[in-house]
Amino acid sequence: MSTGAPMRPQLAYLTEQLNELKQHGTYFKLRVLDDEQGPVCTYDGRRVINLASNNYLGLCEHPKLREAAIDAIRRYGVGSGAVRTIAGTMRIHLELEEKIAAFKGVEACVVFQSGFTANAGTVSSLLGKEDFIISDELNHASIIDGARLSRAKIKVFRHKDVDHCEEKLKEVQSEPGRKLIITDGVFSMDGDIGPVDKLCDLADRYGAMMMVDDAHASGVLGRNGRGSVDHFHCTDRVDVQVGTLSKAIGALGGYVCGSRDLIEYLYHRARPFLFSTSHPPSVAATCIAAFDILQSEPERIERLWSNTRYFKEQLGKAGFDIGGRTTPASETPITPIIIGDGRAAMDFSRALFDAGLMATGIAFPTVPEGKARIRTIMTSEHTREQIDQSLEILTSVARRMGLDLGS
């Protein structure tokens, strides 16, 4: 509620920058979800088909996850009451970490408060100013922030360019200090898959550590959704696996998997782990149930990929640019519709919403200038009727707005 007090001059620059966003047409307001996350739901009072969420497998509303959360609240209360290293490590936290480690086929796991803190906290604690990070240019912001916090020297290689990565390794191979190669397993804006196996080859050849952020690959790629590391059969070659509990898993949090020594080290040095209260027991219980679902209901992943293939095929036939022209080609349920101009992308997104489709516009600085897009994500729970209706809305609105479909 506004107090009516005048803006302090120290903060006037914020208003100026917001006005600049409005002038460029990239200012947005948060859409508010009025019911549960699903393939069709209510945002801002409007019933829409939802192509914007990370709820790949529909686990946000799975009845077994609901039951697990409610039971945990009854048994353990609503909060842990402390950080993990003081008094906030509950038995259910350890059960979750053991569940994830077994699922991923590694020695140990530690759960963080979010995927962002898992990445940033791990990178910043593993390396120091004498070390080197060799990072894909399109890696997630949390990796970039962790690299900056580590004070290590950062070498950026062109997106998925393994030869360029090797050039960067050669530049520093005679330098003292540790070397860490980092890639996303699935890149969140373009939906393409990182060359995990080929980067592992380089890590082996040059004695570098290997780290993969599998946030958008977990639950999507690999056996029962074990991720890109499993997809490429590189479990024993990746030193640090990062994942999230807030996308395909349907709840909240992030995690790091690897050797027992890696996890013990992060217990002692990862600042988000040391200084943040641990998960509510209801969230931990929900995540445990989610990993059970991945094992017992593989048909969800099969439906996800069936829907994804159909949606991509129909978008391509309609003439939409879904990557592969001026941007990487999507290989996963993340399917961008490349518009180019930021204002046009945001206007398109708003028009789609008015027509009954939730599909978020993404513009600079999240993606480079000139590569603004509508970012769509398919789920296992979308019906063919909903997908066809989405395609009809996309096509009709694009034509009405005069967007070039190339056909």
CSV table of C-alpha atoms in Angstrom, one decimal:
chain,number,residue,atom,x,y,z
A,1,MET,CA,0.0,0.0,0.0
A,2,SER,CA,1.5,3.4,-1.0
A,3,THR,CA,2.3,5.8,1.7
A,4,GLY,CA,2.0,8.8,-0.6
A,5,ALA,CA,5.6,9.8,0.2
A,6,PRO,CA,7.6,11.3,-2.7
A,7,MET,CA,10.2,9.2,-4.4
A,8,ARG,CA,13.6,9.6,-2.8
A,9,PRO,CA,16.1,11.0,-5.3
A,10,GLN,CA,18.5,8.2,-4.6
A,11,LEU,CA,16.0,5.8,-6.2
A,12,ALA,CA,15.0,8.0,-9.2
A,13,TYR,CA,17.2,5.9,-11.5
A,14,LEU,CA,14.9,2.9,-11.0
A,15,THR,CA,12.0,4.8,-12.3
A,16,GLU,CA,14.1,5.9,-15.3
A,17,GLN,CA,15.1,2.4,-16.1
A,18,LEU,CA,11.5,1.1,-15.8
A,19,ASN,CA,10.4,3.9,-18.1
A,20,GLU,CA,13.0,2.8,-20.6
A,21,LEU,CA,11.7,-0.8,-20.5
A,22,LYS,CA,8.2,0.6,-21.3
A,23,GLN,CA,9.5,2.7,-24.2
A,24,HIS,CA,11.2,-0.5,-25.6
A,25,GLY,CA,8.0,-2.5,-25.2
A,26,THR,CA,9.6,-5.1,-22.9
A,27,TYR,CA,8.1,-4.0,-19.6
A,28,PHE,CA,5.9,-6.7,-18.1
A,29,LYS,CA,3.6,-7.3,-15.2
A,30,LEU,CA,3.6,-10.6,-13.3
A,31,ARG,CA,0.8,-13.0,-14.3
A,32,VAL,CA,-1.0,-14.3,-11.2
A,33,LEU,CA,-2.1,-18.0,-11.0
A,34,ASP,CA,-5.5,-18.3,-9.4
A,35,ASP,CA,-5.6,-22.1,-9.1
A,36,GLU,CA,-3.2,-25.1,-9.5
A,37,GLN,CA,-0.5,-25.3,-12.1
A,38,GLY,CA,-1.8,-27.5,-15.0
A,39,PRO,CA,-2.2,-27.7,-18.8
A,40,VAL,CA,-5.2,-25.5,-18.5
A,41,CYS,CA,-5.4,-23.1,-15.6
A,42,THR,CA,-6.5,-19.6,-14.6
A,43,TYR,CA,-4.2,-16.6,-14.7
A,44,ASP,CA,-5.4,-13.1,-13.9
A,45,GLY,CA,-8.9,-14.4,-13.8
A,46,ARG,CA,-8.7,-15.8,-17.4
A,47,ARG,CA,-8.9,-19.5,-18.3
A,48,VAL,CA,-6.0,-20.3,-20.6
A,49,ILE,CA,-4.1,-23.2,-22.1
A,50,ASN,CA,-0.7,-23.1,-20.3
A,51,LEU,CA,2.4,-23.5,-22.4
A,52,ALA,CA,4.6,-21.5,-20.0
A,53,SER,CA,5.3,-23.7,-16.9
A,54,ASN,CA,8.2,-26.1,-16.2
A,55,ASN,CA,5.7,-28.7,-15.0
A,56,TYR,CA,6.9,-31.2,-17.6
A,57,LEU,CA,5.4,-34.3,-16.1
A,58,GLY,CA,2.3,-32.9,-14.3
A,59,LEU,CA,3.7,-33.6,-10.9
A,60,CYS,CA,2.7,-30.3,-9.4
A,61,GLU,CA,-0.8,-31.6,-9.0
A,62,HIS,CA,-0.2,-35.4,-8.6
A,63,PRO,CA,-2.4,-36.9,-5.9
A,64,LYS,CA,0.5,-39.0,-4.4
A,65,LEU,CA,2.6,-35.9,-4.0
A,66,ARG,CA,-0.3,-34.1,-2.3
A,67,GLU,CA,-0.8,-36.9,0.1
A,68,ALA,CA,3.0,-37.1,0.9
A,69,ALA,CA,3.1,-33.3,1.7
A,70,ILE,CA,0.0,-33.5,3.9
A,71,ASP,CA,1.3,-36.5,5.8
A,72,ALA,CA,4.7,-34.9,6.4
A,73,ILE,CA,3.0,-31.7,7.8
A,74,ARG,CA,1.0,-33.8,10.2
A,75,ARG,CA,4.1,-35.8,11.3
A,76,TYR,CA,6.8,-33.2,11.3
A,77,GLY,CA,5.2,-29.7,11.3
A,78,VAL,CA,5.6,-27.0,8.7
A,79,GLY,CA,9.2,-26.0,9.1
A,80,SER,CA,12.7,-27.3,10.1
A,81,GLY,CA,13.5,-24.3,12.3
A,82,ALA,CA,17.2,-23.9,11.5
A,83,VAL,CA,20.0,-24.3,8.9
A,84,ARG,CA,21.2,-27.8,8.2
A,85,THR,CA,24.5,-27.3,10.1
A,86,ILE,CA,22.9,-26.1,13.3
A,87,ALA,CA,19.7,-27.9,14.1
A,88,GLY,CA,17.8,-28.1,10.8
A,89,THR,CA,18.8,-31.5,9.4
A,90,MET,CA,15.8,-33.7,9.6
A,91,ARG,CA,15.7,-37.4,8.9
A,92,ILE,CA,13.5,-36.7,5.9
A,93,HIS,CA,16.2,-34.5,4.4
A,94,LEU,CA,18.6,-37.3,4.4
A,95,GLU,CA,16.0,-39.7,3.0
A,96,LEU,CA,15.5,-37.3,0.1
A,97,GLU,CA,19.3,-37.0,-0.6
A,98,GLU,CA,19.7,-40.8,-0.4
A,99,LYS,CA,16.8,-41.2,-2.8
A,100,ILE,CA,18.3,-38.7,-5.4
A,101,ALA,CA,21.8,-40.2,-5.1
A,102,ALA,CA,20.5,-43.7,-5.8
A,103,PHE,CA,18.4,-42.5,-8.7
A,104,LYS,CA,21.4,-40.7,-10.2
A,105,GLY,CA,23.8,-43.6,-9.5
A,106,VAL,CA,26.3,-41.6,-7.5
A,107,GLU,CA,27.7,-41.8,-4.0
A,108,ALA,CA,26.0,-38.9,-2.4
A,109,CYS,CA,23.8,-35.8,-2.8
A,110,VAL,CA,23.1,-32.5,-1.0
A,111,VAL,CA,19.9,-30.6,-1.4
A,112,PHE,CA,19.9,-26.8,-1.7
A,113,GLN,CA,17.1,-24.2,-1.4
A,114,SER,CA,16.9,-23.7,-5.2
A,115,GLY,CA,18.6,-24.7,-8.4
A,116,PHE,CA,20.1,-21.2,-8.6
A,117,THR,CA,21.7,-21.6,-5.1
A,118,ALA,CA,22.9,-25.1,-6.0
A,119,ASN,CA,24.8,-23.8,-9.0
A,120,ALA,CA,26.1,-20.5,-7.5
A,121,GLY,CA,27.0,-22.1,-4.2
A,122,THR,CA,28.8,-25.0,-5.7
A,123,VAL,CA,30.9,-23.2,-8.3
A,124,SER,CA,31.9,-20.4,-5.9
A,125,SER,CA,33.0,-22.9,-3.2
A,126,LEU,CA,34.9,-25.3,-5.4
A,127,LEU,CA,37.3,-22.8,-7.0
A,128,GLY,CA,39.3,-19.7,-6.1
A,129,LYS,CA,41.2,-16.9,-7.8
A,130,GLU,CA,44.1,-19.1,-9.0
A,131,ASP,CA,41.7,-21.5,-10.8
A,132,PHE,CA,40.0,-21.5,-14.2
A,133,ILE,CA,36.4,-22.0,-15.3
A,134,ILE,CA,35.7,-22.9,-19.0
A,135,SER,CA,32.1,-22.2,-19.6
A,136,ASP,CA,29.6,-22.3,-22.5
A,137,GLU,CA,28.5,-18.8,-23.5
A,138,LEU,CA,24.8,-19.7,-23.0
A,139,ASN,CA,25.1,-21.3,-19.6
A,140,HIS,CA,22.5,-20.4,-17.0
A,141,ALA,CA,22.8,-17.1,-15.0
A,142,SER,CA,23.3,-19.1,-11.8
A,143,ILE,CA,26.5,-20.6,-13.3
A,144,ILE,CA,27.7,-17.2,-14.4
A,145,ASP,CA,27.1,-15.8,-10.9
A,146,GLY,CA,28.8,-18.7,-9.2
A,147,ALA,CA,31.8,-18.3,-11.5
A,148,ARG,CA,32.0,-14.6,-10.6
A,149,LEU,CA,31.7,-15.2,-6.9
A,150,SER,CA,34.5,-17.8,-7.0
A,151,ARG,CA,36.9,-15.1,-8.4
A,152,ALA,CA,38.3,-17.8,-10.7
A,153,LYS,CA,39.5,-16.7,-14.2
A,154,ILE,CA,36.6,-17.3,-16.6
A,155,LYS,CA,37.1,-18.6,-20.1
A,156,VAL,CA,34.0,-18.6,-22.3
A,157,PHE,CA,33.7,-20.9,-25.3
A,158,ARG,CA,31.2,-20.5,-28.2
A,159,HIS,CA,27.9,-22.3,-27.6
A,160,LYS,CA,28.4,-26.1,-27.9
A,161,ASP,CA,31.7,-25.6,-29.8
A,162,VAL,CA,33.8,-28.4,-28.5
A,163,ASP,CA,36.8,-27.3,-30.5
A,164,HIS,CA,36.7,-23.8,-29.1
A,165,CYS,CA,36.4,-25.3,-25.6
A,166,GLU,CA,39.6,-27.2,-26.3
A,167,GLU,CA,41.3,-24.0,-27.5
A,168,LYS,CA,40.5,-22.4,-24.1
A,169,LEU,CA,41.8,-25.5,-22.3
A,170,LYS,CA,45.0,-25.3,-24.2
A,171,GLU,CA,45.4,-21.7,-23.3
A,172,VAL,CA,45.5,-22.5,-19.6
A,173,GLN,CA,46.8,-26.1,-19.4
A,174,SER,CA,50.3,-25.0,-18.3
A,175,GLU,CA,48.9,-22.5,-15.8
A,176,PRO,CA,48.7,-23.5,-12.1
A,177,GLY,CA,45.3,-23.9,-10.7
A,178,ARG,CA,42.3,-26.2,-11.2
A,179,LYS,CA,40.3,-26.2,-14.3
A,180,LEU,CA,36.5,-26.8,-14.4
A,181,ILE,CA,34.4,-27.3,-17.6
A,182,ILE,CA,30.7,-26.4,-17.1
A,183,THR,CA,27.8,-26.9,-19.4
A,184,ASP,CA,24.0,-27.0,-19.2
A,185,GLY,CA,22.6,-30.4,-20.0
A,186,VAL,CA,19.6,-28.7,-21.7
A,187,PHE,CA,19.8,-25.0,-22.4
A,188,SER,CA,16.7,-23.3,-21.0
A,189,MET,CA,16.1,-20.7,-23.6
A,190,ASP,CA,16.7,-22.7,-26.8
A,191,GLY,CA,15.9,-26.2,-25.7
A,192,ASP,CA,19.0,-27.7,-27.2
A,193,ILE,CA,21.2,-30.4,-25.6
A,194,GLY,CA,24.7,-29.8,-24.4
A,195,PRO,CA,27.5,-32.0,-25.8
A,196,VAL,CA,28.1,-33.6,-22.5
A,197,ASP,CA,30.0,-36.7,-23.8
A,198,LYS,CA,32.4,-34.7,-25.9
A,199,LEU,CA,33.1,-32.2,-23.1
A,200,CYS,CA,33.8,-35.2,-20.8
A,201,ASP,CA,36.4,-36.4,-23.4
A,202,LEU,CA,38.1,-33.0,-23.1
A,203,ALA,CA,38.0,-33.0,-19.3
A,204,ASP,CA,39.7,-36.4,-19.3
A,205,ARG,CA,42.3,-35.3,-21.8
A,206,TYR,CA,43.2,-32.1,-20.0
A,207,GLY,CA,42.7,-33.2,-16.4
A,208,ALA,CA,39.8,-30.8,-15.8
A,209,MET,CA,36.8,-31.3,-13.5
A,210,MET,CA,33.5,-31.7,-15.3
A,211,MET,CA,30.2,-30.1,-14.2
A,212,VAL,CA,26.7,-30.4,-15.7
A,213,ASP,CA,23.6,-28.4,-14.8
A,214,ASP,CA,20.8,-30.8,-15.6
A,215,ALA,CA,17.9,-28.7,-14.4
A,216,HIS,CA,15.9,-29.0,-17.6
A,217,ALA,CA,17.2,-32.5,-18.4
A,218,SER,CA,16.1,-34.2,-15.2
A,219,GLY,CA,12.8,-35.9,-15.7
A,220,VAL,CA,13.1,-35.4,-19.5
A,221,LEU,CA,16.2,-37.1,-20.8
A,222,GLY,CA,17.9,-40.4,-19.7
A,223,ARG,CA,16.4,-43.6,-18.2
A,224,ASN,CA,13.3,-42.7,-16.3
A,225,GLY,CA,14.4,-39.0,-16.5
A,226,ARG,CA,17.8,-39.4,-15.0
A,227,GLY,CA,19.1,-36.5,-17.1
A,228,SER,CA,21.6,-35.7,-19.8
A,229,VAL,CA,24.5,-37.3,-17.9
A,230,ASP,CA,22.7,-40.6,-18.0
A,231,HIS,CA,21.5,-39.9,-21.6
A,232,PHE,CA,25.2,-39.7,-22.7
A,233,HIS,CA,26.3,-42.6,-20.4
A,234,CYS,CA,28.7,-40.3,-18.6
A,235,THR,CA,27.7,-40.8,-14.9
A,236,ASP,CA,31.2,-41.9,-13.9
A,237,ARG,CA,32.8,-39.1,-15.9
A,238,VAL,CA,30.9,-36.1,-14.5
A,239,ASP,CA,32.3,-34.8,-11.2
A,240,VAL,CA,29.4,-32.5,-10.3
A,241,GLN,CA,25.8,-33.0,-11.4
A,242,VAL,CA,23.4,-30.2,-10.5
A,243,GLY,CA,19.6,-30.6,-10.7
A,244,THR,CA,16.4,-29.0,-9.7
A,245,LEU,CA,13.4,-30.1,-7.7
A,246,SER,CA,11.2,-27.3,-9.1
A,247,LYS,CA,10.7,-28.3,-12.7
A,248,ALA,CA,9.9,-31.9,-13.7
A,249,ILE,CA,9.9,-32.9,-10.0
A,250,GLY,CA,7.1,-30.4,-9.4
A,251,ALA,CA,8.1,-28.9,-6.0
A,252,LEU,CA,11.0,-26.6,-4.9
A,253,GLY,CA,14.8,-26.8,-4.5
A,254,GLY,CA,18.0,-27.8,-6.1
A,255,TYR,CA,20.6,-30.5,-5.5
A,256,VAL,CA,24.2,-31.5,-6.3
A,257,CYS,CA,25.3,-35.1,-6.9
A,258,GLY,CA,28.7,-36.6,-6.9
A,259,SER,CA,31.3,-38.3,-4.7
A,260,ARG,CA,30.9,-38.4,-0.9
A,261,ASP,CA,33.9,-36.1,-0.5
A,262,LEU,CA,32.3,-33.5,-2.8
A,263,ILE,CA,29.2,-33.5,-0.8
A,264,GLU,CA,31.0,-33.4,2.6
A,265,TYR,CA,33.0,-30.5,1.2
A,266,LEU,CA,29.9,-28.6,0.2
A,267,TYR,CA,28.5,-29.2,3.7
A,268,HIS,CA,31.4,-27.2,5.0
A,269,ARG,CA,31.9,-24.5,2.3
A,270,ALA,CA,28.8,-23.9,0.2
A,271,ARG,CA,27.4,-20.6,1.6
A,272,PRO,CA,23.8,-21.1,0.6
A,273,PHE,CA,23.8,-24.4,2.4
A,274,LEU,CA,25.5,-22.9,5.5
A,275,PHE,CA,23.3,-19.9,5.8
A,276,SER,CA,19.8,-20.9,4.6
A,277,THR,CA,17.1,-22.7,6.5
A,278,SER,CA,16.5,-26.2,5.2
A,279,HIS,CA,13.4,-27.3,3.3
A,280,PRO,CA,10.1,-27.7,5.1
A,281,PRO,CA,9.4,-31.4,5.6
A,282,SER,CA,6.4,-31.3,3.4
A,283,VAL,CA,8.6,-30.2,0.4
A,284,ALA,CA,11.1,-33.0,1.1
A,285,ALA,CA,8.3,-35.6,1.3
A,286,THR,CA,6.8,-34.3,-1.9
A,287,CYS,CA,10.2,-34.7,-3.7
A,288,ILE,CA,10.7,-38.2,-2.4
A,289,ALA,CA,7.3,-39.2,-3.8
A,290,ALA,CA,8.1,-37.5,-7.1
A,291,PHE,CA,11.2,-39.7,-7.6
A,292,ASP,CA,9.1,-42.8,-6.9
A,293,ILE,CA,6.7,-41.6,-9.6
A,294,LEU,CA,9.6,-41.3,-12.1
A,295,GLN,CA,10.3,-45.0,-11.5
A,296,SER,CA,6.7,-46.2,-11.4
A,297,GLU,CA,5.1,-44.1,-14.2
A,298,PRO,CA,7.5,-44.0,-17.1
A,299,GLU,CA,4.5,-43.4,-19.4
A,300,ARG,CA,4.5,-39.8,-18.3
A,301,ILE,CA,7.9,-39.2,-20.0
A,302,GLU,CA,6.6,-41.2,-23.1
A,303,ARG,CA,3.6,-38.9,-23.3
A,304,LEU,CA,5.8,-35.8,-22.8
A,305,TRP,CA,7.9,-36.8,-25.8
A,306,SER,CA,5.0,-37.8,-28.0
A,307,ASN,CA,3.3,-34.4,-27.3
A,308,THR,CA,6.6,-32.6,-27.9
A,309,ARG,CA,7.2,-34.3,-31.3
A,310,TYR,CA,3.7,-33.5,-32.5
A,311,PHE,CA,3.8,-29.9,-31.3
A,312,LYS,CA,7.2,-29.2,-33.0
A,313,GLU,CA,6.1,-30.9,-36.2
A,314,GLN,CA,2.9,-28.8,-36.4
A,315,LEU,CA,4.7,-25.5,-35.6
A,316,GLY,CA,7.2,-26.2,-38.3
A,317,LYS,CA,4.5,-26.9,-40.8
A,318,ALA,CA,2.8,-23.7,-39.9
A,319,GLY,CA,6.0,-21.8,-40.8
A,320,PHE,CA,7.1,-20.7,-37.3
A,321,ASP,CA,10.8,-20.3,-36.6
A,322,ILE,CA,11.4,-22.8,-33.8
A,323,GLY,CA,15.2,-22.6,-33.8
A,324,GLY,CA,17.8,-23.8,-36.2
A,325,ARG,CA,17.9,-20.6,-38.4
A,326,THR,CA,19.5,-17.9,-36.4
A,327,THR,CA,19.4,-19.7,-33.0
A,328,PRO,CA,20.2,-23.3,-32.0
A,329,ALA,CA,17.6,-25.9,-32.9
A,330,SER,CA,15.4,-27.1,-30.1
A,331,GLU,CA,15.8,-30.8,-29.2
A,332,THR,CA,13.6,-31.0,-26.1
A,333,PRO,CA,10.1,-29.9,-24.8
A,334,ILE,CA,11.4,-26.4,-24.6
A,335,THR,CA,10.4,-25.0,-28.0
A,336,PRO,CA,11.0,-21.3,-28.6
A,337,ILE,CA,9.1,-19.4,-31.3
A,338,ILE,CA,11.7,-16.9,-32.5
A,339,ILE,CA,10.3,-13.4,-33.2
A,340,GLY,CA,13.4,-11.3,-33.2
A,341,ASP,CA,12.2,-7.9,-32.0
A,342,GLY,CA,11.6,-7.6,-28.3
A,343,ARG,CA,8.5,-5.4,-28.5
A,344,ALA,CA,6.9,-7.6,-31.1
A,345,ALA,CA,7.5,-10.7,-29.0
A,346,MET,CA,6.0,-9.1,-25.9
A,347,ASP,CA,3.0,-7.8,-27.9
A,348,PHE,CA,2.5,-11.3,-29.4
A,349,SER,CA,2.6,-12.9,-26.0
A,350,ARG,CA,-0.1,-10.5,-24.7
A,351,ALA,CA,-2.3,-11.1,-27.7
A,352,LEU,CA,-2.0,-14.8,-27.3
A,353,PHE,CA,-3.1,-14.5,-23.6
A,354,ASP,CA,-6.1,-12.4,-24.7
A,355,ALA,CA,-7.0,-15.2,-27.1
A,356,GLY,CA,-6.7,-17.9,-24.4
A,357,LEU,CA,-3.1,-19.1,-24.5
A,358,MET,CA,-0.4,-18.5,-21.8
A,359,ALA,CA,2.9,-18.4,-23.7
A,360,THR,CA,5.6,-16.1,-22.2
A,361,GLY,CA,7.5,-13.5,-24.2
A,362,ILE,CA,11.3,-13.5,-23.5
A,363,ALA,CA,13.4,-10.5,-24.6
A,364,PHE,CA,16.8,-8.9,-23.8
A,365,PRO,CA,18.6,-9.2,-21.4
A,366,THR,CA,17.4,-12.8,-20.9
A,367,VAL,CA,18.2,-13.5,-24.5
A,368,PRO,CA,20.4,-11.5,-26.9
A,369,GLU,CA,19.1,-8.5,-28.7
A,370,GLY,CA,17.3,-9.5,-31.9
A,371,LYS,CA,16.5,-13.0,-30.7
A,372,ALA,CA,13.4,-12.3,-28.6
A,373,ARG,CA,11.0,-15.2,-28.6
A,374,ILE,CA,7.9,-16.8,-27.3
A,375,ARG,CA,9.1,-19.7,-25.1
A,376,THR,CA,6.8,-22.6,-25.0
A,377,ILE,CA,7.1,-25.8,-22.9
A,378,MET,CA,5.1,-28.9,-23.6
A,379,THR,CA,4.0,-31.3,-20.8
A,380,SER,CA,2.9,-34.9,-20.5
A,381,GLU,CA,-0.6,-33.7,-19.4
A,382,HIS,CA,-1.6,-31.7,-22.5
A,383,THR,CA,-4.2,-33.4,-24.5
A,384,ARG,CA,-4.1,-33.5,-28.3
A,385,GLU,CA,-7.2,-31.3,-28.4
A,386,GLN,CA,-5.4,-28.7,-26.2
A,387,ILE,CA,-2.3,-28.8,-28.4
A,388,ASP,CA,-4.4,-28.4,-31.6
A,389,GLN,CA,-6.2,-25.5,-30.0
A,390,SER,CA,-2.9,-23.9,-29.0
A,391,LEU,CA,-1.6,-24.2,-32.6
A,392,GLU,CA,-4.8,-22.6,-33.9
A,393,ILE,CA,-4.4,-19.7,-31.5
A,394,LEU,CA,-0.7,-19.2,-32.3
A,395,THR,CA,-1.3,-19.3,-36.1
A,396,SER,CA,-4.4,-17.0,-36.1
A,397,VAL,CA,-2.9,-14.4,-33.8
A,398,ALA,CA,0.4,-14.4,-35.7
A,399,ARG,CA,-1.4,-13.8,-39.0
A,400,ARG,CA,-3.7,-11.1,-37.5
A,401,MET,CA,-0.6,-9.3,-36.2
A,402,GLY,CA,1.2,-9.6,-39.5
A,403,LEU,CA,4.1,-11.8,-38.2
A,404,ASP,CA,6.0,-13.5,-41.0
A,405,LEU,CA,5.4,-17.3,-40.8
A,406,GLY,CA,7.5,-17.9,-43.8
A,407,SER,CA,4.6,-19.5,-45.6
